[in-house]
Amino acid sequence: NKPANGSIRIWVTGCSTGEEAYSLAIILRECMNAAKKFLNVQIFATDIDNDAIEKARIGSYTGIESDVSSERLKEYFTHDGSNYHIRKEIREMIVFAPQSVIKDPPFTKLDLITCRNVLIYFNTELQRKVIPIFHYSLLQNGILFLGSSETISVFVDLFTMVDKKWKIYKRRDSIFSVQ
C-alpha cells in the first residue's frame, strides 16, 4: 500500500552476518520490480556482535549455492572463485550497525521488525522489556516477525496475530509505557 517513491523502513534485530537482511532486500527488490514501483528502502540490521556486523558489511559468502537459487545468484551476486559477493544495489539498501536491542535506543517509524531467534536467548524479564519497545518502534499496522520458538508473551494487547505458523504479528494501537 505504499505510494510510488514512498519509503519502507525495516529493522532486522540480531542480524548476525547479514543473510536475513540481504534476503529481505532481495525480496523487496523483486516485489518492487514486479509492481513496477520504486520505494526508498531502509533496512537497519543490528547485532551486538561487532565481528558479525563487519562480516555482514562485507557481504561475501561461500557455500550458498544450495540455499540461494541460481537465478538469484546470477541476479544479486557476483562470483569470485568460491565467494559470492552481494551486488552494490542490494548492499546499499542496508545499514549494518552494532546495537544492543536492550540497552541502545530503538529505531522508530518502522514498517517491519524481524526478531527471529533472538528472544529465545533472553530471560522472561528481558523479553518483557523488548516486546513493548518493538511496539513503540512500529508504525500503525506495522509488522513484527518472530522466530518459530518465540512469542509476544503477555502482550496480546499490543499485537494481533497475523500468521500463527510463521509468528507474524501486526501492531495494535495501545497506550503503554516502555520501562
PDB file of N, CA, C and O in Angstrom, residues 11 13-14 46-50 53 97-102 104-107:
ATOM      1  N   TRP A  11      13.719  -3.016  10.497  1.00  0.00           N
ATOM      2  CA  TRP A  11      14.780  -3.247  11.469  1.00  0.00           C
ATOM      3  C   TRP A  11      14.955  -4.751  11.624  1.00  0.00           C
ATOM      4  O   TRP A  11      14.027  -5.459  12.026  1.00  0.00           O
ATOM      5  N   THR A  13      16.749  -7.203  13.825  1.00  0.00           N
ATOM      6  CA  THR A  13      17.489  -7.309  15.080  1.00  0.00           C
ATOM      7  C   THR A  13      18.235  -8.641  15.116  1.00  0.00           C
ATOM      8  O   THR A  13      17.751  -9.640  14.596  1.00  0.00           O
ATOM      9  N   GLY A  14      19.402  -8.635  15.728  1.00  0.00           N
ATOM     10  CA  GLY A  14      20.183  -9.874  15.785  1.00  0.00           C
ATOM     11  C   GLY A  14      20.524 -10.374  14.403  1.00  0.00           C
ATOM     12  O   GLY A  14      20.355 -11.552  14.106  1.00  0.00           O
ATOM     13  N   THR A  46      21.022  -4.876  12.822  1.00  0.00           N
ATOM     14  CA  THR A  46      21.845  -4.671  14.015  1.00  0.00           C
ATOM     15  C   THR A  46      22.147  -5.981  14.725  1.00  0.00           C
ATOM     16  O   THR A  46      21.392  -6.940  14.639  1.00  0.00           O
ATOM     17  N   ASP A  47      23.268  -5.950  15.425  1.00  0.00           N
ATOM     18  CA  ASP A  47      23.658  -7.101  16.232  1.00  0.00           C
ATOM     19  C   ASP A  47      24.625  -6.603  17.296  1.00  0.00           C
ATOM     20  O   ASP A  47      25.318  -5.599  17.094  1.00  0.00           O
ATOM     21  N   ILE A  48      24.691  -7.303  18.389  1.00  0.00           N
ATOM     22  CA  ILE A  48      25.592  -6.947  19.476  1.00  0.00           C
ATOM     23  C   ILE A  48      27.040  -7.389  19.175  1.00  0.00           C
ATOM     24  O   ILE A  48      27.995  -6.880  19.749  1.00  0.00           O
ATOM     25  N   ASP A  49      27.205  -8.306  18.227  1.00  0.00           N
ATOM     26  CA  ASP A  49      28.499  -8.883  17.880  1.00  0.00           C
ATOM     27  C   ASP A  49      29.171  -8.056  16.769  1.00  0.00           C
ATOM     28  O   ASP A  49      28.774  -8.115  15.607  1.00  0.00           O
ATOM     29  N   ASN A  50      30.206  -7.297  17.129  1.00  0.00           N
ATOM     30  CA  ASN A  50      30.902  -6.441  16.165  1.00  0.00           C
ATOM     31  C   ASN A  50      31.524  -7.231  15.013  1.00  0.00           C
ATOM     32  O   ASN A  50      31.523  -6.770  13.872  1.00  0.00           O
ATOM     33  N   ILE A  53      28.855  -8.082  12.509  1.00  0.00           N
ATOM     34  CA  ILE A  53      28.481  -6.881  11.749  1.00  0.00           C
ATOM     35  C   ILE A  53      29.516  -6.601  10.655  1.00  0.00           C
ATOM     36  O   ILE A  53      29.156  -6.274   9.519  1.00  0.00           O
ATOM     37  N   ALA A  97      24.847  -2.039  11.787  1.00  0.00           N
ATOM     38  CA  ALA A  97      25.380  -1.311  12.942  1.00  0.00           C
ATOM     39  C   ALA A  97      25.367  -2.191  14.183  1.00  0.00           C
ATOM     40  O   ALA A  97      24.439  -2.970  14.382  1.00  0.00           O
ATOM     41  N   PRO A  98      26.405  -2.042  15.023  1.00  0.00           N
ATOM     42  CA  PRO A  98      26.359  -2.737  16.312  1.00  0.00           C
ATOM     43  C   PRO A  98      25.313  -2.072  17.198  1.00  0.00           C
ATOM     44  O   PRO A  98      25.193  -0.843  17.207  1.00  0.00           O
ATOM     45  N   GLN A  99      24.529  -2.874  17.879  1.00  0.00           N
ATOM     46  CA  GLN A  99      23.498  -2.329  18.748  1.00  0.00           C
ATOM     47  C   GLN A  99      22.999  -3.403  19.702  1.00  0.00           C
ATOM     48  O   GLN A  99      22.840  -4.556  19.315  1.00  0.00           O
ATOM     49  N   SER A 100      22.719  -2.978  20.916  1.00  0.00           N
ATOM     50  CA  SER A 100      22.051  -3.825  21.890  1.00  0.00           C
ATOM     51  C   SER A 100      20.574  -3.460  21.875  1.00  0.00           C
ATOM     52  O   SER A 100      20.222  -2.316  22.188  1.00  0.00           O
ATOM     53  N   VAL A 101      19.733  -4.401  21.536  1.00  0.00           N
ATOM     54  CA  VAL A 101      18.292  -4.145  21.490  1.00  0.00           C
ATOM     55  C   VAL A 101      17.756  -3.808  22.885  1.00  0.00           C
ATOM     56  O   VAL A 101      16.719  -3.162  23.023  1.00  0.00           O
ATOM     57  N   ILE A 102      18.502  -4.181  23.913  1.00  0.00           N
ATOM     58  CA  ILE A 102      18.080  -3.942  25.289  1.00  0.00           C
ATOM     59  C   ILE A 102      18.548  -2.584  25.804  1.00  0.00           C
ATOM     60  O   ILE A 102      17.798  -1.870  26.462  1.00  0.00           O
ATOM     61  N   ASP A 104      20.412   0.061  23.883  1.00  0.00           N
ATOM     62  CA  ASP A 104      20.508   1.201  22.972  1.00  0.00           C
ATOM     63  C   ASP A 104      19.133   1.668  22.517  1.00  0.00           C
ATOM     64  O   ASP A 104      18.180   0.890  22.494  1.00  0.00           O
ATOM     65  N   PRO A 105      19.025   2.947  22.128  1.00  0.00           N
ATOM     66  CA  PRO A 105      17.729   3.450  21.631  1.00  0.00           C
ATOM     67  C   PRO A 105      17.282   2.677  20.390  1.00  0.00           C
ATOM     68  O   PRO A 105      18.115   2.323  19.548  1.00  0.00           O
ATOM     69  N   PRO A 106      15.990   2.436  20.275  1.00  0.00           N
ATOM     70  CA  PRO A 106      15.484   1.686  19.116  1.00  0.00           C
ATOM     71  C   PRO A 106      15.311   2.581  17.889  1.00  0.00           C
ATOM     72  O   PRO A 106      15.273   3.803  17.990  1.00  0.00           O
ATOM     73  N   PHE A 107      15.208   1.962  16.735  1.00  0.00           N
ATOM     74  CA  PHE A 107      14.791   2.667  15.532  1.00  0.00           C
ATOM     75  C   PHE A 107      13.285   2.884  15.652  1.00  0.00           C
ATOM     76  O   PHE A 107      12.599   2.139  16.363  1.00  0.00           O
TER      77      PHE A 107
END
